[in-house]
């Protein structure tokens, strides 16, 4: 009897340990993440462009026009362990920008330099490494440099010829990689590289002292703000973002026609059916031979998709600017390339610039953004995917830019989304269905796609009133947003989730005083319960005219609360 009793105890203990292991695995997303990501998508049948979404959560069925093929996902979970309602994002994209803890930030909230040239060897900065979040940000991008090793971006004397610029570089042991005049900022800027093996700081100091050099800085690194997408599929037309943003109602009135959006991103597949006839212009700032990229194609789709899917402004025109590239999967860019891209957008008729990328505070790009905003362009950027403890990322934290954070289908903040008083708005950015290269589709997440949706909403407002000034447009989006989280403005959602229909209704189709008359406008300005009935709100906006009284653009050193 004693032997049987001991055997029973051992069996019970073994069973308990198995259950415990399964529970731990489920909580960590180990071997469960993929199945849960598939299961969380509703089963959908879409006969038209506007999907009807069943609220039930079940295995995903993907049906494509090319044949009656059905793919059903079978969960790999034990029947006794139910999948969690929302998958915790355990895997972060390699495209996250490096972050650091408070002890390793400077007065502006930026990460201090890393050793071995982590900030291009910036002068006077500490070489300490981030310790507190080392495990959380232990990704390839977090270990990469904030700037390109041994490279400078310098404003040089505009009177110098190319031959003279090359001679200037040789005098200081440098090579001129590229240089050109940028009308946007009224300056000639060159990209230079150290070629004689001298320490970065020595070369920087000597080059900056030359009378032909007006300013000098590192060539900073920028990365796209998406989560690693699943492998491109044949598509699933589920688009909960449409209902969240009230796009079908807004599209009864406007579609973004005759509005031009510059997309500064990776390569876009202009041949994709979702993007047919939407790409008005192409500019490859990299002068590369790379093909289309999944990120750029997805961003363009969030704005102008118009086949099986629906973008936020399906009739807008896209200027496709390739500024991000690379062979390692995570496309990246630099100060010099972003400057070229902004200059092209401003010089070629863009009205809106979508910037779904992030980097450090960058004096040259701050200057270019101020000049772009002064021309009356609307600038929209991804808040960043570096998480709650990240310092502000740029260009989103620039006060001239509308910074957008990401939400999921339950209106919760995307776990990787940046926070801060510079967040202006939120928009759907978790499990977003978008085009992918070669006629395929993808499911992906990130503040990149939230920003793209808002860029499309901005295009709707400009079609509604072409003379709408950027500050009036920003205020309209803020006043009509659907409040989320803590009542009023907060550091997660800004003024709330964008409401395309309410915003369009708040803008008159002529130059009269804007009055919001949208039924069901849901901006919550206090702690009271939201009313279901129509709401009328007068928006105290600046003048709508874009041709006069252009206000001076602020260039505050710190992110301004909006």
Coordinates of C-alpha atoms in Angstrom, one line a residue:
X1 CA 0.0 0.0 0.0
X2 CA 2.8 2.4 0.9
X3 CA 4.5 1.7 -2.5
X4 CA 1.2 2.4 -4.4
X5 CA 0.7 5.6 -2.4
X6 CA 4.1 6.8 -3.3
X7 CA 3.5 6.0 -7.0
X8 CA 0.2 8.0 -6.9
X9 CA 2.0 11.0 -5.4
X10 CA 4.7 10.9 -8.1
X11 CA 2.1 10.7 -10.8
X12 CA 0.2 13.6 -9.4
X13 CA 3.3 15.7 -9.1
X14 CA 4.3 14.9 -12.7
X15 CA 0.8 15.9 -14.0
X16 CA 1.1 19.2 -12.1
X17 CA 4.5 19.9 -13.5
X18 CA 3.2 19.3 -17.1
X19 CA 0.4 21.7 -16.6
X20 CA 2.7 24.3 -15.1
X21 CA 5.1 24.0 -18.1
X22 CA 2.2 24.5 -20.5
X23 CA 0.9 27.5 -18.6
X24 CA 4.4 29.1 -18.6
X25 CA 4.8 28.4 -22.3
X26 CA 1.4 29.9 -23.1
X27 CA 2.3 33.1 -21.1
X28 CA 5.6 33.5 -22.9
X29 CA 4.2 32.9 -26.4
X30 CA 6.5 29.9 -26.9
X31 CA 5.3 27.7 -29.8
X32 CA 1.9 29.3 -29.2
X33 CA 2.4 32.7 -30.7
X34 CA 1.8 31.8 -34.3
X35 CA -1.3 29.8 -33.7
X36 CA -2.8 32.5 -31.5
X37 CA -2.0 35.2 -34.1
X38 CA -3.9 33.2 -36.7
X39 CA -6.8 32.4 -34.4
X40 CA -7.4 35.9 -33.4
X41 CA -8.5 36.9 -36.9
X42 CA -12.3 36.6 -37.4
X43 CA -13.7 34.4 -40.2
X44 CA -14.9 36.8 -42.8
X45 CA -16.8 36.8 -46.1
X46 CA -16.4 40.0 -48.1
X47 CA -18.5 40.4 -51.3
X48 CA -17.5 44.0 -51.7
X49 CA -14.7 46.5 -50.8
X50 CA -16.3 47.3 -47.4
X51 CA -15.8 44.2 -45.2
X52 CA -18.4 43.0 -42.7
X53 CA -16.6 41.6 -39.7
X54 CA -18.1 38.9 -37.5
X55 CA -17.4 39.5 -33.8
X56 CA -16.7 35.9 -33.1
X57 CA -13.1 34.8 -32.7
X58 CA -12.3 31.6 -34.5
X59 CA -9.8 29.9 -36.8
X60 CA -9.0 32.1 -39.8
X61 CA -10.3 31.0 -43.2
X62 CA -8.6 32.7 -46.1
X63 CA -10.4 32.7 -49.4
X64 CA -8.9 34.1 -52.6
X65 CA -10.5 34.8 -56.0
X66 CA -7.8 32.6 -57.6
X67 CA -9.6 29.4 -56.5
X68 CA -11.7 27.8 -53.8
X69 CA -8.7 27.3 -51.5
X70 CA -9.3 27.4 -47.7
X71 CA -6.6 27.5 -45.1
X72 CA -7.7 26.6 -41.6
X73 CA -5.4 27.1 -38.6
X74 CA -5.3 24.3 -36.1
X75 CA -4.1 25.5 -32.7
X76 CA -1.2 23.7 -31.1
X77 CA -2.5 24.2 -27.6
X78 CA -3.7 21.6 -25.2
X79 CA -7.5 21.6 -24.9
X80 CA -7.2 22.4 -21.2
X81 CA -5.3 25.7 -21.9
X82 CA -7.4 28.3 -23.7
X83 CA -5.6 30.8 -25.9
X84 CA -5.2 34.3 -24.4
X85 CA -7.6 36.9 -26.0
X86 CA -4.7 39.0 -27.2
X87 CA -1.2 37.7 -28.0
X88 CA 1.5 39.5 -25.9
X89 CA 4.1 40.7 -28.4
X90 CA 7.0 38.7 -27.2
X91 CA 9.0 39.2 -30.4
X92 CA 10.0 42.7 -31.3
X93 CA 10.9 43.8 -34.8
X94 CA 14.6 44.2 -35.7
X95 CA 13.5 47.6 -36.9
X96 CA 13.1 49.0 -33.4
X97 CA 15.2 52.1 -32.7
X98 CA 17.7 51.6 -29.8
X99 CA 16.4 52.9 -26.5
X100 CA 18.0 53.4 -23.1
X101 CA 17.1 53.9 -19.5
X102 CA 17.0 57.3 -17.7
X103 CA 20.5 57.2 -16.2
X104 CA 21.9 57.0 -19.8
X105 CA 20.0 59.9 -21.3
X106 CA 21.2 63.5 -21.8
X107 CA 19.4 66.7 -21.0
X108 CA 17.2 66.3 -24.1
X109 CA 16.2 62.8 -23.2
X110 CA 18.4 61.2 -25.9
X111 CA 20.5 58.1 -25.4
X112 CA 24.1 58.9 -24.7
X113 CA 26.8 57.6 -27.0
X114 CA 27.8 54.0 -27.1
X115 CA 31.5 52.9 -27.0
X116 CA 33.4 52.3 -30.2
X117 CA 31.6 55.0 -32.1
X118 CA 28.0 54.3 -31.0
X119 CA 27.1 57.9 -31.7
X120 CA 29.7 58.4 -34.3
X121 CA 32.1 59.2 -31.5
X122 CA 30.3 62.3 -30.5
X123 CA 32.2 64.7 -28.4
X124 CA 32.0 64.8 -24.6
X125 CA 29.4 62.0 -24.3
X126 CA 29.6 59.1 -22.0
X127 CA 30.3 55.6 -23.3
X128 CA 28.0 53.8 -20.9
X129 CA 25.8 51.1 -22.1
X130 CA 22.1 50.8 -21.3
X131 CA 21.7 48.3 -18.5
X132 CA 18.1 48.4 -17.3
X133 CA 16.5 47.4 -20.5
X134 CA 19.2 45.3 -22.0
X135 CA 17.1 42.2 -22.0
X136 CA 14.0 43.9 -23.4
X137 CA 15.8 45.6 -26.2
X138 CA 18.2 42.8 -27.0
X139 CA 17.5 42.9 -30.8
X140 CA 19.8 43.4 -33.7
X141 CA 18.8 47.0 -34.1
X142 CA 19.2 47.8 -30.4
X143 CA 22.8 46.6 -30.7
X144 CA 23.4 48.6 -33.9
X145 CA 24.9 52.1 -34.0
X146 CA 22.8 55.3 -33.8
X147 CA 24.8 56.7 -36.7
X148 CA 26.9 55.4 -39.6
X149 CA 30.5 54.8 -38.5
X150 CA 33.1 57.4 -39.7
X151 CA 30.5 59.4 -41.7
X152 CA 29.7 63.1 -41.5
X153 CA 26.9 65.2 -42.9
X154 CA 28.2 68.7 -43.5
X155 CA 26.8 72.0 -44.8
X156 CA 29.5 73.4 -47.0
X157 CA 30.1 76.6 -48.9
X158 CA 27.6 76.7 -51.8
X159 CA 30.2 78.4 -54.0
X160 CA 32.4 75.3 -54.1
X161 CA 32.4 73.3 -57.3
X162 CA 32.4 69.5 -57.0
X163 CA 36.2 69.5 -57.7
X164 CA 36.7 72.0 -54.9
X165 CA 34.5 70.0 -52.6
X166 CA 36.6 66.9 -53.3
X167 CA 39.8 68.9 -52.6
X168 CA 38.3 70.1 -49.3
X169 CA 37.6 66.5 -48.3
X170 CA 41.1 65.4 -49.3
X171 CA 42.7 68.1 -47.2
X172 CA 41.1 66.6 -44.1
X173 CA 41.7 62.9 -45.0
X174 CA 38.1 62.4 -46.1
X175 CA 36.2 61.3 -49.1
X176 CA 33.2 63.1 -50.5
X177 CA 30.6 60.4 -51.0
X178 CA 27.9 62.8 -52.3
X179 CA 26.9 66.4 -52.2
X180 CA 24.1 68.6 -53.7
X181 CA 22.3 71.8 -53.2
X182 CA 18.9 71.5 -51.4
X183 CA 16.5 74.3 -52.2
X184 CA 14.3 73.3 -49.3
X185 CA 16.8 74.6 -46.8
X186 CA 18.8 76.8 -49.1
X187 CA 22.1 75.0 -48.5
X188 CA 24.6 72.7 -50.1
X189 CA 25.1 69.6 -48.0
X190 CA 27.6 66.8 -48.5
X191 CA 28.2 63.3 -47.1
X192 CA 31.8 62.7 -46.2
X193 CA 33.7 59.6 -44.9
X194 CA 36.9 59.2 -43.0
X195 CA 39.4 57.3 -45.1
X196 CA 42.8 57.8 -43.4
X197 CA 42.0 55.9 -40.2
X198 CA 42.0 58.8 -37.8
X199 CA 39.8 58.8 -34.7
X200 CA 36.3 60.1 -35.4
X201 CA 36.6 63.0 -32.9
X202 CA 39.9 64.2 -34.3
X203 CA 38.6 64.2 -37.9
X204 CA 35.4 65.9 -36.8
X205 CA 37.2 68.7 -34.9
X206 CA 39.6 69.5 -37.7
X207 CA 37.0 69.4 -40.5
X208 CA 34.6 71.6 -38.5
X209 CA 37.3 74.2 -38.1
X210 CA 37.6 74.7 -41.9
X211 CA 36.2 78.0 -43.1
X212 CA 34.3 76.2 -45.9
X213 CA 32.3 74.1 -43.5
X214 CA 29.1 75.8 -42.1
X215 CA 27.9 72.9 -39.9
X216 CA 28.8 69.3 -39.1
X217 CA 27.1 66.3 -37.6
X218 CA 27.0 62.5 -37.6
X219 CA 25.1 60.8 -40.4
X220 CA 22.3 59.4 -38.2
X221 CA 20.6 56.1 -38.8
X222 CA 16.8 55.8 -39.3
X223 CA 14.7 52.6 -39.2
X224 CA 11.2 51.7 -40.2
X225 CA 8.6 51.3 -37.4
X226 CA 6.9 48.0 -38.1
X227 CA 6.7 44.7 -36.3
X228 CA 8.2 41.7 -38.2
X229 CA 5.3 40.7 -40.5
X230 CA 4.3 37.2 -41.0
X231 CA 5.1 35.7 -44.4
X232 CA 3.1 37.3 -47.1
X233 CA -0.1 35.4 -47.7
X234 CA -2.7 35.5 -50.5
X235 CA -4.7 38.0 -48.4
X236 CA -7.5 38.3 -45.9
X237 CA -9.8 41.3 -46.4
X238 CA -10.5 41.7 -42.6
X239 CA -10.0 45.4 -41.9
X240 CA -11.3 46.4 -38.5
X241 CA -9.5 49.8 -39.0
X242 CA -12.3 50.9 -41.4
X243 CA -15.0 50.8 -38.7
X244 CA -12.7 52.2 -36.1
X245 CA -11.8 55.3 -38.2
X246 CA -15.4 55.5 -39.7
X247 CA -13.9 55.5 -43.2
X248 CA -16.9 54.0 -45.1
X249 CA -19.0 57.0 -43.8
X250 CA -16.3 59.5 -44.7
X251 CA -15.9 58.0 -48.2
X252 CA -19.5 58.9 -49.0
X253 CA -18.2 62.5 -49.1
X254 CA -14.6 62.3 -50.1
X255 CA -11.9 59.9 -51.2
X256 CA -8.7 62.0 -51.2
X257 CA -9.0 62.8 -54.9
X258 CA -6.4 65.3 -56.3
X259 CA -4.4 65.2 -53.0
X260 CA -0.7 64.2 -53.2
X261 CA 0.9 62.2 -50.4
X262 CA 4.7 61.7 -50.4
X263 CA 5.6 58.3 -48.8
X264 CA 9.2 58.4 -47.6
X265 CA 9.8 54.7 -47.1
X266 CA 11.2 51.5 -48.6
X267 CA 10.4 50.4 -52.2
X268 CA 6.7 50.3 -53.2
X269 CA 5.2 47.7 -55.6
X270 CA 3.4 50.0 -58.0
X271 CA 2.1 47.0 -59.9
X272 CA 0.1 45.6 -57.0
X273 CA -3.7 45.6 -57.9
X274 CA -4.4 47.6 -54.7
X275 CA -2.1 50.4 -55.9
X276 CA -3.0 50.5 -59.5
X277 CA -2.9 54.0 -61.0
X278 CA -2.2 55.5 -57.6
X279 CA 1.6 56.1 -57.9
X280 CA 2.0 59.5 -59.5
X281 CA 5.7 59.8 -59.2
X282 CA 8.8 57.8 -58.1
X283 CA 12.1 58.9 -56.7
X284 CA 14.8 56.6 -55.5
X285 CA 16.9 58.6 -53.1
X286 CA 19.2 55.6 -52.7
X287 CA 19.8 55.2 -56.4
X288 CA 19.5 51.5 -55.7
X289 CA 18.5 48.5 -57.8
X290 CA 16.4 46.9 -55.1
X291 CA 12.9 45.7 -55.8
X292 CA 9.8 46.6 -53.9
X293 CA 9.8 46.1 -50.1
X294 CA 7.1 44.8 -47.8
X295 CA 7.0 47.9 -45.6
X296 CA 6.7 50.5 -48.3
X297 CA 4.1 48.5 -50.1
X298 CA 2.1 48.1 -46.9
X299 CA 2.3 51.9 -46.1
X300 CA 1.1 52.8 -49.6
X301 CA -1.7 50.3 -49.2
X302 CA -2.9 51.7 -45.9
X303 CA -3.4 55.0 -47.7
X304 CA -4.7 54.2 -51.2
X305 CA -5.7 50.5 -51.4
X306 CA -8.8 50.2 -53.6
X307 CA -9.2 46.6 -54.8
X308 CA -9.9 43.9 -52.3
X309 CA -8.9 46.2 -49.5
X310 CA -9.7 49.8 -48.7
X311 CA -7.2 52.5 -47.8
X312 CA -8.1 55.6 -45.9
X313 CA -7.8 57.8 -49.0
X314 CA -8.3 55.4 -52.0
X315 CA -8.2 58.2 -54.7
X316 CA -5.1 60.0 -53.4
X317 CA -1.9 60.3 -55.4
X318 CA 1.3 58.8 -54.1
X319 CA 4.8 60.1 -54.6
X320 CA 6.8 56.9 -53.9
X321 CA 10.2 58.0 -52.4
X322 CA 12.6 55.1 -51.7
X323 CA 14.7 56.2 -48.8
X324 CA 15.1 52.8 -47.0
X325 CA 17.0 49.8 -48.2
X326 CA 19.3 47.0 -47.2
X327 CA 20.0 43.3 -47.7
X328 CA 19.6 42.2 -44.1
X329 CA 15.8 42.3 -44.1
X330 CA 15.6 45.4 -41.9
X331 CA 15.6 48.4 -44.3
X332 CA 17.4 51.5 -43.0
X333 CA 18.2 55.0 -44.0
X334 CA 20.4 58.0 -43.0
X335 CA 20.4 61.7 -42.4
X336 CA 21.6 62.5 -45.9
X337 CA 19.0 60.3 -47.6
X338 CA 16.1 61.6 -45.5
X339 CA 17.2 65.1 -46.4
X340 CA 17.2 64.2 -50.1
X341 CA 13.7 62.7 -49.7
X342 CA 12.2 65.7 -47.9
X343 CA 13.7 68.0 -50.4
X344 CA 12.1 66.0 -53.3
X345 CA 8.7 65.9 -51.6
X346 CA 8.7 69.7 -51.0
X347 CA 9.9 70.4 -54.5
X348 CA 7.5 68.1 -56.4
X349 CA 4.1 69.1 -55.1
X350 CA 3.5 66.9 -52.1
X351 CA 0.8 68.2 -49.7
X352 CA 1.2 65.5 -47.1
X353 CA 4.4 63.7 -46.1
X354 CA 4.1 60.3 -44.4
X355 CA 7.2 59.3 -42.4
X356 CA 6.8 55.9 -40.9
X357 CA 10.3 55.7 -39.5
X358 CA 12.2 56.8 -36.4
X359 CA 15.6 58.0 -35.3
X360 CA 17.4 60.3 -33.0
X361 CA 17.1 64.1 -32.7
X362 CA 18.9 65.3 -35.8
X363 CA 19.7 69.0 -36.4
X364 CA 19.8 68.7 -40.1
X365 CA 16.5 66.9 -40.4
X366 CA 14.9 69.2 -37.8
X367 CA 15.9 72.1 -40.1
X368 CA 14.5 70.4 -43.1
X369 CA 11.2 69.6 -41.3
X370 CA 10.8 73.2 -40.2
X371 CA 11.3 74.4 -43.8
X372 CA 8.9 71.8 -45.1
X373 CA 6.2 72.8 -42.6
X374 CA 6.8 76.5 -43.4
X375 CA 5.8 75.7 -47.0
X376 CA 2.4 74.5 -45.8
X377 CA 2.9 70.7 -46.0
X378 CA 1.3 68.4 -43.5
X379 CA 3.9 66.2 -41.8
X380 CA 2.8 62.9 -40.2
X381 CA 5.1 60.3 -38.5
X382 CA 5.0 57.1 -36.6
X383 CA 5.4 57.6 -32.8
X384 CA 7.9 54.7 -32.7
X385 CA 7.9 51.1 -31.5
X386 CA 10.5 51.3 -28.7
X387 CA 8.0 50.9 -25.9
X388 CA 6.9 52.8 -22.8
X389 CA 10.4 53.6 -21.5
X390 CA 11.9 54.9 -24.7
X391 CA 12.9 58.5 -24.9
X392 CA 11.2 60.6 -27.7
X393 CA 12.0 59.4 -31.2
X394 CA 12.1 61.7 -34.2
X395 CA 10.7 63.0 -36.5
X396 CA 7.5 62.2 -34.5
X397 CA 8.7 64.3 -31.5
X398 CA 9.3 67.4 -33.7
X399 CA 6.5 69.9 -32.8
X400 CA 5.8 70.5 -36.5
X401 CA 4.9 66.8 -36.9
X402 CA 1.7 64.9 -36.1
X403 CA 2.9 61.9 -34.1
X404 CA 0.6 58.8 -34.2
X405 CA 0.6 55.9 -31.8
X406 CA -1.0 52.5 -32.5
X407 CA -4.1 50.8 -31.1
X408 CA -5.5 47.3 -31.5
X409 CA -9.0 46.0 -32.3
X410 CA -10.1 46.5 -28.6
X411 CA -8.8 50.1 -28.5
X412 CA -5.9 49.2 -26.4
X413 CA -2.5 50.8 -26.9
X414 CA 0.0 48.7 -28.9
X415 CA 2.4 47.3 -26.3
X416 CA 5.5 48.5 -28.2
X417 CA 4.2 51.9 -29.0
X418 CA 6.1 54.9 -27.7
X419 CA 4.4 57.2 -25.2
X420 CA 4.9 60.9 -24.5
X421 CA 3.4 64.4 -24.5
X422 CA 4.3 64.7 -28.2
X423 CA 1.7 62.0 -29.2
X424 CA -1.0 63.8 -31.1
X425 CA -3.4 61.0 -32.2
X426 CA -3.9 57.2 -32.2
X427 CA -5.0 55.0 -35.0
X428 CA -5.3 51.2 -35.6
X429 CA -1.9 49.6 -36.0
X430 CA -2.1 46.0 -34.7
X431 CA -2.8 43.1 -37.0
X432 CA -3.3 45.3 -40.0
X433 CA -4.0 43.6 -43.4
X434 CA -2.2 45.3 -46.2
X435 CA -0.7 44.7 -49.6
X436 CA 2.7 43.0 -50.0
X437 CA 5.0 42.8 -53.0
X438 CA 4.2 40.5 -55.9
X439 CA 0.5 40.8 -55.6
X440 CA 0.4 39.3 -52.1
X441 CA -0.9 40.5 -48.8
X442 CA 0.5 40.7 -45.3
X443 CA -0.7 40.9 -41.7
X444 CA 1.6 43.3 -39.7
X445 CA 1.7 45.7 -36.8
X446 CA 3.4 48.9 -35.8
X447 CA 2.9 52.6 -35.5
X448 CA 4.1 52.9 -39.1
X449 CA 0.7 51.8 -40.3
X450 CA -1.2 54.0 -37.8
X451 CA 0.6 57.0 -39.2
X452 CA -0.3 55.9 -42.8
X453 CA -4.0 55.7 -42.0
X454 CA -3.9 59.2 -40.5
X455 CA -2.0 60.5 -43.6
X456 CA -5.0 59.2 -45.6
X457 CA -7.5 60.9 -43.3
X458 CA -5.5 64.1 -43.8
X459 CA -5.9 63.7 -47.5
X460 CA -9.7 63.4 -47.1
X461 CA -9.7 66.7 -45.3
X462 CA -7.7 68.4 -48.0
X463 CA -10.0 67.2 -50.7
X464 CA -12.9 68.6 -48.6
X465 CA -11.2 71.9 -48.4
X466 CA -8.0 72.4 -50.4
X467 CA -7.1 75.6 -48.6
X468 CA -7.0 74.0 -45.2
X469 CA -3.9 75.1 -43.4
X470 CA -1.8 72.5 -41.5
X471 CA -2.6 73.9 -38.1
X472 CA -6.3 74.0 -38.8
X473 CA -6.1 70.4 -40.1
X474 CA -4.2 69.3 -37.0
X475 CA -6.8 71.0 -34.8
X476 CA -9.7 69.4 -36.7
X477 CA -8.2 65.9 -36.2
X478 CA -7.7 66.6 -32.5
X479 CA -11.1 68.1 -31.8
X480 CA -13.0 65.3 -33.6
X481 CA -10.9 62.4 -32.3
X482 CA -12.6 59.6 -30.2
X483 CA -11.2 59.8 -26.7
X484 CA -9.4 56.7 -25.4
X485 CA -7.8 56.0 -22.1
X486 CA -7.8 58.7 -19.4
X487 CA -10.4 61.4 -20.2
X488 CA -8.8 64.2 -22.2
X489 CA -5.3 64.3 -23.6
X490 CA -2.8 61.7 -22.4
X491 CA 0.6 60.4 -23.3
X492 CA -0.6 57.2 -24.9
X493 CA -3.4 58.2 -27.3
X494 CA -2.9 62.0 -27.5
X495 CA -6.3 63.5 -28.2
X496 CA -7.7 60.1 -29.1
X497 CA -8.3 57.8 -32.0
X498 CA -8.8 59.6 -35.4
X499 CA -12.4 59.8 -36.6
X500 CA -12.4 60.3 -40.3
X501 CA -16.1 61.0 -40.7
X502 CA -16.3 63.4 -37.8
X503 CA -13.2 65.2 -39.1
X504 CA -14.6 65.5 -42.7
X505 CA -17.9 66.8 -41.4
X506 CA -16.1 69.4 -39.3
X507 CA -14.5 70.9 -42.4
X508 CA -16.8 72.9 -44.7
X509 CA -16.5 72.4 -48.4
X510 CA -16.1 76.2 -48.8
X511 CA -14.3 78.8 -46.8
X512 CA -17.0 79.3 -44.2
X513 CA -16.3 79.0 -40.5
X514 CA -15.8 75.3 -39.7
X515 CA -18.6 73.7 -37.7
X516 CA -18.7 70.1 -36.6
X517 CA -22.1 68.6 -37.3
X518 CA -21.2 65.0 -37.6
X519 CA -23.7 62.6 -36.0
X520 CA -22.2 60.5 -33.3
X521 CA -19.0 62.6 -32.9
X522 CA -17.4 60.8 -30.0
X523 CA -14.6 63.1 -28.7
X524 CA -14.9 62.9 -24.9
X525 CA -13.8 66.1 -23.2
X526 CA -14.7 65.2 -19.6
X527 CA -15.4 62.1 -17.5
X528 CA -19.1 62.0 -18.4
X529 CA -20.5 59.1 -20.3
X530 CA -20.5 59.5 -24.1
X531 CA -23.8 60.5 -25.7
X532 CA -25.1 58.5 -28.6
X533 CA -27.1 61.4 -30.1
X534 CA -25.8 64.0 -32.5
X535 CA -23.3 66.5 -31.2
X536 CA -22.6 70.0 -32.5
X537 CA -19.3 71.6 -31.7
X538 CA -17.8 74.8 -33.1
X539 CA -14.1 74.4 -33.8
X540 CA -12.1 77.4 -33.0
X541 CA -9.6 77.0 -35.7
X542 CA -7.0 79.3 -37.3
X543 CA -7.8 80.8 -40.7
X544 CA -8.3 78.2 -43.4
X545 CA -6.4 80.2 -46.0
X546 CA -3.1 78.6 -46.9
X547 CA -1.9 81.6 -48.9
X548 CA -1.6 84.2 -46.1
X549 CA -0.6 84.7 -42.6
X550 CA 1.8 81.7 -42.5
X551 CA 2.8 81.5 -38.9
X552 CA 6.4 81.1 -37.8
X553 CA 7.3 77.4 -37.3
X554 CA 8.5 76.6 -33.8
X555 CA 11.9 74.8 -33.5
X556 CA 11.8 74.1 -29.8
X557 CA 14.7 72.0 -28.6
X558 CA 12.4 69.7 -26.6
X559 CA 9.2 67.9 -27.8
X560 CA 6.3 70.3 -27.1
X561 CA 3.0 69.1 -25.6
X562 CA 0.3 69.3 -28.1

